[in-house]
Short mmCIF file of C-alpha atoms and ligand atoms in Angstrom, two decimals:
data_model
loop_
_atom_site.label_atom_id
_atom_site.label_comp_id
_atom_site.label_asym_id
_atom_site.label_seq_id
_atom_site.Cartn_x
_atom_site.Cartn_y
_atom_site.Cartn_z
CA MET A 596 22.67 -18.48 11.86
CA SER A 597 23.94 -15.49 13.85
CA ASP A 598 25.76 -13.86 10.91
CA THR A 599 22.61 -13.85 8.76
CA ARG A 600 21.01 -10.42 8.78
CA ALA A 601 17.53 -10.25 10.33
CA PHE A 602 14.86 -8.88 7.99
CA PRO A 603 12.94 -6.52 7.84
CA VAL A 604 15.70 -4.04 8.70
CA PRO A 605 14.60 -0.97 10.75
CA ARG A 606 15.17 2.46 9.16
CA ALA A 607 17.53 4.95 10.79
CA CYS A 608 15.63 7.75 9.04
CA PRO A 609 11.91 7.09 8.50
CA PHE A 610 12.00 8.97 5.18
CA SER A 611 14.67 6.88 3.53
CA ALA A 612 15.65 3.24 2.92
CA PRO A 613 17.51 1.46 5.75
CA ARG A 614 21.19 2.49 5.65
CA GLU A 615 22.17 -1.17 5.49
CA TYR A 616 20.69 -1.42 1.97
CA ALA A 617 23.77 0.41 0.68
CA ASP A 618 25.81 -2.71 1.61
CA ILE A 619 23.31 -5.21 0.23
CA HIS A 620 23.07 -6.22 -3.40
CA VAL A 621 21.92 -9.84 -3.21
CA GLU A 622 21.94 -11.38 0.24
CA GLN A 623 20.27 -14.14 2.19
CA VAL A 624 18.37 -12.86 5.24
CA LEU A 625 16.51 -14.36 8.18
CA LEU A 626 12.76 -13.66 8.25
CA PRO A 627 10.65 -13.30 11.44
CA THR A 628 9.14 -16.73 10.65
CA GLY A 629 12.60 -18.32 11.04
CA ARG A 630 12.86 -18.97 7.29
CA ARG A 631 15.52 -17.59 5.00
CA ALA A 632 14.99 -15.64 1.80
CA TRP A 633 17.07 -13.61 -0.64
CA VAL A 634 16.70 -9.85 -0.73
CA VAL A 635 17.85 -7.80 -3.70
CA THR A 636 18.45 -4.04 -4.01
CA GLY A 637 19.50 -2.04 -7.09
CA TYR A 638 17.06 -0.49 -9.54
CA GLU A 639 17.88 -2.60 -12.61
CA ASP A 640 18.02 -5.92 -10.77
CA VAL A 641 14.78 -5.28 -8.86
CA ARG A 642 12.95 -4.38 -12.08
CA ALA A 643 14.45 -7.33 -13.93
CA LEU A 644 13.34 -9.73 -11.17
CA LEU A 645 9.82 -8.29 -11.00
CA ALA A 646 9.49 -8.80 -14.77
CA ASP A 647 10.98 -12.32 -14.67
CA ARG A 648 8.42 -15.10 -15.21
CA ARG A 649 10.77 -17.53 -13.41
CA LEU A 650 9.75 -15.83 -10.16
CA SER A 651 6.41 -16.94 -8.78
CA ALA A 652 4.08 -14.98 -6.49
CA ASP A 653 2.16 -18.13 -5.56
CA VAL A 654 1.74 -18.18 -1.79
CA ARG A 655 1.48 -21.99 -1.73
CA HIS A 656 5.21 -22.50 -2.40
CA ALA A 657 6.89 -24.07 0.63
CA ASN A 658 9.49 -21.29 0.88
CA PHE A 659 7.15 -18.38 0.18
CA PRO A 660 8.86 -15.53 2.09
CA ALA A 661 5.89 -14.39 4.19
CA LEU A 662 6.96 -11.90 6.84
CA ALA A 663 4.54 -13.20 9.47
CA GLU A 664 3.27 -16.60 10.51
CA GLY A 665 -0.35 -15.87 9.64
CA GLU A 666 0.28 -14.51 6.20
CA GLN A 667 1.05 -17.67 4.27
CA GLU A 668 -1.64 -19.77 5.90
CA VAL A 669 -4.34 -17.17 5.31
CA GLY A 670 -3.05 -16.45 1.80
CA ALA A 671 -3.11 -20.13 0.86
CA ARG A 672 -6.68 -20.44 2.15
CA THR A 673 -8.17 -17.31 0.57
CA ARG A 674 -5.87 -17.08 -2.49
CA PRO A 675 -6.05 -13.33 -3.26
CA PHE A 676 -4.86 -12.71 -6.85
CA ILE A 677 -1.81 -10.72 -5.65
CA ARG A 678 -0.47 -14.10 -4.55
CA MET A 679 -1.17 -15.95 -7.83
CA ASP A 680 0.73 -16.35 -11.11
CA PRO A 681 -0.49 -15.88 -14.68
CA PRO A 682 -2.66 -17.11 -16.32
CA GLU A 683 -4.81 -17.51 -13.18
CA HIS A 684 -3.73 -14.10 -11.87
CA THR A 685 -4.47 -12.44 -15.23
CA SER A 686 -8.16 -13.30 -15.19
CA TYR A 687 -8.76 -11.62 -11.81
CA ARG A 688 -6.59 -8.63 -12.65
CA ARG A 689 -8.47 -8.16 -15.93
CA MET A 690 -11.71 -8.11 -14.01
CA LEU A 691 -10.49 -5.08 -12.03
CA LEU A 692 -8.44 -3.15 -14.59
CA PRO A 693 -11.36 -1.42 -16.39
CA GLU A 694 -12.41 -0.09 -12.95
CA MET A 695 -8.97 1.27 -12.12
CA THR A 696 -8.08 3.43 -15.13
CA VAL A 697 -6.73 6.98 -14.93
CA ARG A 698 -10.16 8.11 -16.14
CA LYS A 699 -12.04 6.25 -13.41
CA ALA A 700 -9.63 7.62 -10.78
CA ARG A 701 -10.15 11.17 -12.08
CA ALA A 702 -13.89 10.61 -11.94
CA MET A 703 -13.49 9.72 -8.25
CA ARG A 704 -11.60 12.94 -7.49
CA ARG A 705 -14.73 14.82 -6.49
CA ALA A 706 -15.77 12.05 -4.08
CA VAL A 707 -12.24 11.91 -2.63
CA GLN A 708 -12.28 15.70 -2.16
CA ARG A 709 -15.62 15.46 -0.33
CA VAL A 710 -14.27 12.71 1.94
CA VAL A 711 -11.09 14.69 2.69
CA ASP A 712 -13.01 17.95 3.27
CA GLU A 713 -15.36 16.24 5.72
CA ARG A 714 -12.40 14.86 7.67
CA VAL A 715 -10.63 18.24 7.71
CA ASP A 716 -13.89 19.86 8.94
CA GLU A 717 -13.89 17.33 11.78
CA LEU A 718 -10.24 18.04 12.63
CA LEU A 719 -10.94 21.77 12.75
CA ARG A 720 -14.03 21.24 14.93
CA HIS A 721 -12.07 18.96 17.26
CA GLY A 722 -9.11 21.34 17.53
CA PRO A 723 -5.48 20.52 18.27
CA PRO A 724 -3.71 18.36 19.27
CA VAL A 725 -4.74 15.36 17.17
CA ASP A 726 -3.24 12.12 15.94
CA LEU A 727 -3.40 12.67 12.21
CA LEU A 728 -2.80 8.99 11.53
CA THR A 729 -6.07 7.78 13.05
CA GLN A 730 -8.13 10.95 12.76
CA PHE A 731 -7.23 11.71 9.16
CA ALA A 732 -5.01 9.25 7.21
CA HIS A 733 -6.79 6.12 8.37
CA ALA A 734 -10.22 7.69 8.17
CA VAL A 735 -9.66 9.06 4.65
CA SER A 736 -8.24 5.84 3.19
CA SER A 737 -10.96 3.61 4.74
CA THR A 738 -13.70 5.94 3.55
CA VAL A 739 -12.30 6.16 0.01
CA MET A 740 -12.06 2.37 -0.22
CA CYS A 741 -15.71 2.14 0.81
CA GLU A 742 -16.70 4.83 -1.73
CA MET A 743 -14.82 2.84 -4.38
CA ILE A 744 -17.19 -0.09 -3.84
CA GLY A 745 -20.22 2.17 -3.64
CA VAL A 746 -20.60 2.41 0.14
CA ARG A 747 -20.98 5.93 1.51
CA ARG A 748 -20.30 6.89 5.10
CA SER A 749 -24.02 7.26 5.84
CA ASP A 750 -24.67 3.69 4.64
CA PRO A 751 -25.05 1.07 7.44
CA TRP A 752 -22.55 -1.12 5.55
CA PHE A 753 -19.86 1.53 6.13
CA ARG A 754 -19.61 0.77 9.86
CA ARG A 755 -19.68 -2.97 9.23
CA ILE A 756 -16.84 -2.79 6.70
CA THR A 757 -14.65 -0.37 8.66
CA GLY A 758 -15.33 -2.39 11.84
CA ALA A 759 -14.17 -5.60 10.16
CA LEU A 760 -11.20 -3.82 8.57
CA GLY A 761 -10.20 -2.32 11.90
CA SER A 762 -10.18 -5.64 13.68
CA GLN A 763 -8.07 -7.50 11.17
CA GLN A 764 -4.35 -7.76 10.55
CA ILE A 765 -3.52 -9.93 7.60
CA GLY A 766 0.16 -9.38 7.32
CA GLY A 767 3.28 -7.94 8.81
CA GLY A 768 5.03 -8.61 12.06
CA ARG A 769 2.01 -8.15 14.29
CA SER A 770 -0.23 -10.77 12.77
CA ASP A 771 -0.41 -14.40 13.71
CA ALA A 772 -2.35 -17.19 12.03
CA ARG A 773 -5.29 -17.07 14.46
CA THR A 774 -5.92 -13.31 14.45
CA ALA A 775 -5.32 -13.09 10.71
CA THR A 776 -7.83 -15.88 10.04
CA GLU A 777 -10.45 -14.43 12.40
CA GLY A 778 -10.02 -10.96 10.93
CA LEU A 779 -10.31 -12.16 7.37
CA ASP A 780 -13.33 -14.31 8.15
CA ALA A 781 -15.06 -11.26 9.63
CA LEU A 782 -14.27 -9.22 6.52
CA PHE A 783 -15.47 -11.97 4.18
CA ASP A 784 -18.73 -12.27 6.14
CA VAL A 785 -19.39 -8.56 5.74
CA PHE A 786 -18.59 -8.58 2.01
CA ASP A 787 -20.73 -11.68 1.57
CA GLY A 788 -23.70 -9.81 3.07
CA LEU A 789 -22.99 -6.72 0.99
CA VAL A 790 -22.77 -8.76 -2.25
CA ALA A 791 -26.06 -10.48 -1.39
CA GLU A 792 -27.74 -7.10 -0.91
CA ARG A 793 -26.25 -5.67 -4.11
CA GLU A 794 -27.44 -8.73 -6.04
CA ARG A 795 -30.97 -7.70 -5.10
CA HIS A 796 -30.43 -4.02 -5.96
CA LEU A 797 -27.69 -3.56 -8.53
CA GLY A 798 -26.39 0.03 -8.69
CA GLU A 799 -23.85 2.03 -10.68
CA ASP A 800 -20.89 1.16 -8.46
CA LEU A 801 -17.81 -1.05 -8.96
CA LEU A 802 -19.20 -3.91 -6.88
CA SER A 803 -22.50 -3.95 -8.78
CA ARG A 804 -20.62 -4.03 -12.09
CA LEU A 805 -18.43 -6.93 -10.92
CA ILE A 806 -21.56 -8.80 -9.82
CA ALA A 807 -23.41 -8.18 -13.08
CA ASP A 808 -20.51 -8.74 -15.49
CA HIS A 809 -18.61 -11.51 -13.73
CA LEU A 810 -20.64 -13.23 -10.98
CA HIS A 811 -23.98 -13.40 -12.72
CA THR A 812 -22.35 -14.46 -15.99
CA GLY A 813 -20.56 -17.32 -14.24
CA LEU A 814 -17.08 -15.92 -15.03
CA VAL A 815 -16.14 -15.80 -11.35
CA ARG A 816 -17.12 -17.86 -8.31
CA ARG A 817 -18.62 -16.04 -5.36
CA ASP A 818 -15.69 -16.82 -3.00
CA ASP A 819 -13.19 -15.60 -5.59
CA LEU A 820 -15.12 -12.38 -6.10
CA LEU A 821 -15.10 -11.85 -2.31
CA ALA A 822 -11.33 -12.51 -2.13
CA THR A 823 -10.66 -10.09 -4.99
CA VAL A 824 -12.71 -7.29 -3.47
CA ALA A 825 -11.27 -7.94 0.00
CA ILE A 826 -7.61 -7.85 -1.12
CA THR A 827 -8.22 -4.68 -3.11
CA VAL A 828 -9.82 -2.88 -0.19
CA VAL A 829 -7.19 -4.10 2.31
CA ALA A 830 -4.22 -3.39 0.00
CA GLY A 831 -5.60 0.06 -0.77
CA ARG A 832 -6.29 0.98 2.81
CA GLU A 833 -3.07 -0.02 4.57
CA THR A 834 -0.69 1.42 1.98
CA THR A 835 -2.50 4.71 1.56
CA THR A 836 -2.88 5.20 5.31
CA SER A 837 0.88 4.87 5.76
CA MET A 838 1.67 7.03 2.74
CA ILE A 839 -0.53 9.90 3.96
CA GLY A 840 0.74 9.62 7.56
CA LEU A 841 4.42 9.33 6.68
CA SER A 842 4.19 12.03 4.00
CA VAL A 843 2.77 14.52 6.50
CA LEU A 844 5.66 13.75 8.86
CA ALA A 845 8.16 14.22 6.03
CA LEU A 846 6.57 17.53 5.01
CA LEU A 847 6.60 18.86 8.57
CA ASP A 848 10.07 17.61 9.52
CA ASP A 849 13.19 19.77 9.14
CA ASP A 850 11.50 23.04 10.10
CA ARG A 851 8.62 22.37 7.66
CA ARG A 852 10.91 22.86 4.64
CA LEU A 853 8.82 20.74 2.24
CA TRP A 854 5.48 21.93 3.66
CA LYS A 855 6.49 25.56 2.99
CA GLN A 856 7.48 24.67 -0.58
CA LEU A 857 4.06 23.15 -1.26
CA ASP A 858 2.30 26.06 0.42
CA ALA A 859 4.20 28.54 -1.77
CA ASP A 860 3.66 26.60 -5.00
CA PRO A 861 0.70 24.18 -5.08
CA THR A 862 1.53 23.27 -8.71
CA LEU A 863 4.37 21.20 -7.25
CA LEU A 864 1.80 18.76 -5.81
CA PRO A 865 1.85 15.99 -8.47
CA ALA A 866 5.68 15.98 -8.56
CA ALA A 867 5.77 16.10 -4.74
CA VAL A 868 3.54 13.02 -4.50
CA GLU A 869 5.75 11.08 -6.95
CA GLU A 870 8.89 12.06 -5.05
CA LEU A 871 7.33 11.12 -1.70
CA LEU A 872 6.25 7.76 -3.15
CA ARG A 873 9.84 7.15 -4.25
CA ALA A 874 11.62 8.39 -1.15
CA LEU A 875 9.27 6.85 1.44
CA SER A 876 8.72 3.55 -0.45
CA VAL A 877 6.25 2.34 2.18
CA GLY A 878 5.66 -0.94 0.34
CA ASP A 879 9.36 -1.85 0.38
CA SER A 880 8.87 -5.58 0.98
CA ILE A 881 5.35 -6.15 -0.39
CA ALA A 882 6.53 -8.03 -3.50
CA LEU A 883 7.16 -11.56 -2.21
CA ARG A 884 8.34 -14.19 -4.68
CA VAL A 885 9.81 -17.69 -5.02
CA ALA A 886 12.39 -18.69 -7.64
CA THR A 887 11.04 -21.54 -9.77
CA GLU A 888 14.42 -22.01 -11.52
CA ASP A 889 18.01 -21.10 -10.61
CA ILE A 890 18.28 -17.34 -11.23
CA ARG A 891 21.54 -15.45 -11.53
CA VAL A 892 21.66 -11.95 -10.03
CA GLY A 893 25.11 -10.44 -10.52
CA THR A 894 27.57 -13.01 -9.24
CA VAL A 895 25.04 -14.90 -7.11
CA VAL A 896 22.81 -17.75 -8.22
CA ILE A 897 19.53 -17.89 -6.31
CA PRO A 898 18.60 -21.59 -6.23
CA ALA A 899 15.20 -22.78 -7.47
CA GLY A 900 12.74 -23.04 -4.60
CA ASP A 901 14.20 -20.18 -2.52
CA GLY A 902 12.18 -17.14 -1.46
CA VAL A 903 13.10 -13.78 -3.04
CA ILE A 904 12.14 -10.24 -1.99
CA PRO A 905 13.04 -7.54 -4.53
CA LEU A 906 13.28 -4.48 -2.26
CA LEU A 907 11.37 -1.52 -3.65
CA ALA A 908 13.06 1.00 -1.31
CA GLY A 909 16.36 -0.55 -2.35
CA ALA A 910 15.57 0.16 -6.01
CA ASN A 911 14.16 3.63 -5.33
CA HIS A 912 17.29 4.58 -3.39
CA ASP A 913 19.80 3.31 -5.94
CA PRO A 914 22.37 6.14 -6.05
CA GLY A 915 23.27 5.20 -9.63
CA VAL A 916 19.74 6.13 -10.72
CA PHE A 917 18.59 8.73 -8.18
CA VAL A 918 21.25 11.28 -7.19
CA ASP A 919 21.37 11.79 -3.39
CA PRO A 920 18.49 9.31 -3.04
CA SER A 921 17.67 10.11 0.59
CA VAL A 922 17.06 13.78 -0.19
CA VAL A 923 13.37 14.50 -0.86
CA ASP A 924 13.54 16.88 -3.82
CA PHE A 925 10.30 17.91 -5.53
CA THR A 926 12.23 19.29 -8.51
CA ARG A 927 14.18 16.07 -9.06
CA GLU A 928 14.45 15.11 -12.69
CA ARG A 929 11.59 12.63 -13.09
CA ARG A 930 12.66 8.99 -13.22
CA SER A 931 10.15 6.23 -12.91
CA HIS A 932 10.19 4.85 -9.39
CA VAL A 933 8.99 1.37 -8.43
CA ALA A 934 6.95 2.33 -5.34
CA PHE A 935 3.95 0.62 -6.98
CA GLY A 936 6.02 -2.38 -8.05
CA TYR A 937 6.74 -3.43 -11.61
CA GLY A 938 5.63 -6.14 -14.01
CA VAL A 939 2.40 -8.15 -13.97
CA HIS A 940 1.57 -7.38 -10.34
CA GLN A 941 2.16 -3.62 -10.55
CA CYS A 942 -0.37 -1.90 -8.29
CA VAL A 943 -3.83 -1.79 -9.86
CA GLY A 944 -4.86 0.99 -7.47
CA GLN A 945 -2.03 3.39 -8.30
CA ASN A 946 -4.19 5.90 -10.18
CA LEU A 947 -6.63 6.17 -7.31
CA ALA A 948 -3.75 6.25 -4.79
CA ARG A 949 -2.24 9.24 -6.60
CA VAL A 950 -5.56 11.08 -6.52
CA GLU A 951 -5.97 10.32 -2.80
CA LEU A 952 -2.48 11.50 -1.94
CA GLN A 953 -2.74 14.67 -4.00
CA VAL A 954 -6.13 15.60 -2.57
CA ALA A 955 -5.24 14.67 1.04
CA LEU A 956 -1.90 16.50 1.16
CA GLY A 957 -3.01 19.44 -1.00
CA THR A 958 -6.13 20.02 1.11
CA LEU A 959 -4.20 19.87 4.40
CA VAL A 960 -1.68 22.45 3.16
CA ASP A 961 -4.48 24.63 1.84
CA ARG A 962 -6.90 24.45 4.75
CA VAL A 963 -4.58 23.95 7.75
CA PRO A 964 -1.51 25.95 6.61
CA SER A 965 -0.11 26.34 10.13
CA LEU A 966 0.00 22.57 10.76
CA GLU A 967 3.10 21.49 12.69
CA LEU A 968 4.43 18.47 14.53
CA ASP A 969 3.47 18.11 18.18
CA ALA A 970 6.43 15.82 19.01
CA GLU A 971 10.04 15.28 18.05
CA ILE A 972 10.44 12.86 15.15
CA THR A 973 12.98 11.01 17.29
CA ASP A 974 10.27 10.34 19.92
CA LEU A 975 7.99 8.60 17.42
CA SER A 976 7.93 4.88 16.72
CA PHE A 977 7.51 3.20 13.34
CA ARG A 978 6.28 -0.20 12.18
CA HIS A 979 9.10 -1.45 10.02
CA ASP A 980 7.68 -4.97 9.97
CA ALA A 981 4.12 -4.13 8.84
CA ILE A 982 2.80 -4.67 5.27
CA ALA A 983 3.51 -0.98 4.70
CA TYR A 984 6.14 0.97 6.67
CA CYS A 985 4.11 3.26 8.92
CA PRO A 986 4.39 5.59 11.91
CA ASP A 987 2.47 4.49 15.02
CA ARG A 988 1.06 8.00 15.31
CA VAL A 989 1.35 11.43 13.70
CA PRO A 990 0.82 13.98 16.50
CA VAL A 991 0.12 17.47 15.15
CA ARG A 992 -1.17 20.88 16.24
CA TRP A 993 -1.91 24.13 14.38
C1 LIG B 249 0.37 4.64 -1.88
C2 LIG B 249 -0.41 3.63 -1.92
C3 LIG B 249 -0.05 2.28 -2.50
C4 LIG B 249 1.17 1.64 -2.61
C5 LIG B 249 2.54 2.16 -2.16
C6 LIG B 249 0.93 0.36 -3.23
C7 LIG B 249 1.91 -0.57 -3.54
C8 LIG B 249 1.69 -1.74 -4.23
C9 LIG B 249 2.72 -2.64 -4.70
C10 LIG B 249 4.21 -2.43 -4.50
C11 LIG B 249 2.12 -3.68 -5.35
C12 LIG B 249 2.80 -4.85 -6.06
C13 LIG B 249 2.88 -6.10 -5.20
C14 LIG B 249 3.64 -7.23 -5.87
O1 LIG B 249 4.37 -7.03 -6.83
O2 LIG B 249 3.53 -8.37 -5.37
C15 LIG B 249 0.69 -3.45 -5.26
C16 LIG B 249 -0.28 -4.32 -5.76
C17 LIG B 249 -1.63 -4.13 -5.57
N1 LIG B 249 -2.25 -3.01 -5.06
FE1 LIG B 249 -1.35 -1.35 -4.39
N2 LIG B 249 -0.42 0.23 -3.47
C18 LIG B 249 -1.04 1.39 -3.06
C19 LIG B 249 -2.39 1.69 -3.16
C20 LIG B 249 -3.36 0.82 -3.60
C21 LIG B 249 -4.76 1.12 -3.69
C22 LIG B 249 -5.41 2.47 -3.35
C23 LIG B 249 -5.38 -0.03 -4.10
C24 LIG B 249 -6.85 -0.27 -4.34
C25 LIG B 249 -7.65 0.61 -4.87
C26 LIG B 249 -4.37 -1.05 -4.28
C27 LIG B 249 -4.59 -2.35 -4.68
C28 LIG B 249 -3.61 -3.23 -5.07
C29 LIG B 249 -3.87 -4.56 -5.59
C30 LIG B 249 -5.25 -5.21 -5.74
C31 LIG B 249 -2.64 -5.12 -5.91
C32 LIG B 249 -2.37 -6.51 -6.52
C33 LIG B 249 -2.15 -6.37 -8.02
C34 LIG B 249 -1.78 -7.67 -8.69
O3 LIG B 249 -1.30 -8.60 -8.05
O4 LIG B 249 -1.94 -7.74 -9.92
N3 LIG B 249 -3.16 -0.49 -3.97
N4 LIG B 249 0.46 -2.26 -4.58
#
């Protein structure tokens, strides 16, 4: 057992894949749960696996490679569609897709800008130093997720949802079965109450449309609607929080090299967000799968029944595809990264995530141009075993 590598692997540099990935192509690793699973790096192999119908995302498989004890148990009980296979998965995904188009995300831009501006106003009123992770990244992503389902900050439901979100941990190294179950129950209770209220007063928001078009027509059961909304809000909040927090650190590191570039040329923003998504790959080990048949990857055959984790940071740092992959280069020739995954489970929230990241980072550079780190990067700690790789704090001043 001792020569099996422990996974997740910590990063030497928070803005790049773990160095060890350079030595891994297909390898069996030891998970925190004591189980083993295969991890795969390499752009082509990761994409091929994520598109391979012989890999299942069904959390009920015995060897599902959950990274924490609580994750599989809670997943099997609540069955969010991210942990299902087609055709079951397809019906839930189809329910959400019309709500998650580029057009819908663009239409939310104004609301996202208002949310971000309010939070920057609060930062400026508060004054330095602040922890940008809690006082900005977390606050922005939670508020945008609430706006997405039609709950504004002034609405009493806002506190209930963010309270339940704050108290729960449904994945990653810090969750166990009991806390994950309690947290998720609290979140489901809140959404249950919100759905009941919306049923009485349908509005123009995403949740009202799901209720009218799917719940009231009998296309979806109430519990399944709650699970779908809950996983979308949770997936959207944790990933975006880490992306905003880690991106700010990356921009301010190295004598603020990247921050100055964005300040000098704001038109770089969309390319900068894509490059940060690639380089930081916060959702490195989100895509958890099980082989349902023997699958050959290079010279290795992954036996049917084994857990498989195609590593997104491993693919996004493949030196054969991205030259000098650990360098964050906003002018890099555009190649499609897999930070949002690939295949049937590719992130449904990616259009909104891009808008959030562009507005959050662009507004900080614009309105707080003198922002700088209030600590050495080497003094900060990072959660390498959470659902999304994330700093514990982002101390800044201006
Ligand atoms: C920078 C931010 C984000 C990153 C890096 C990210 C990453 C990912 C990845 C890698 C997957 C694929 C998982 C798999 O293959 O098993 C995924 C799926 C998903 N994401 Fe995101 N995500 C982000 C933001 C969001 C947002 C804002 C939302 C909600 C609005 C969201 C909702 C979802 C959902 C519901 C799925 C499951 C899709 C399915 O199984 O069909 N994500 N995300």
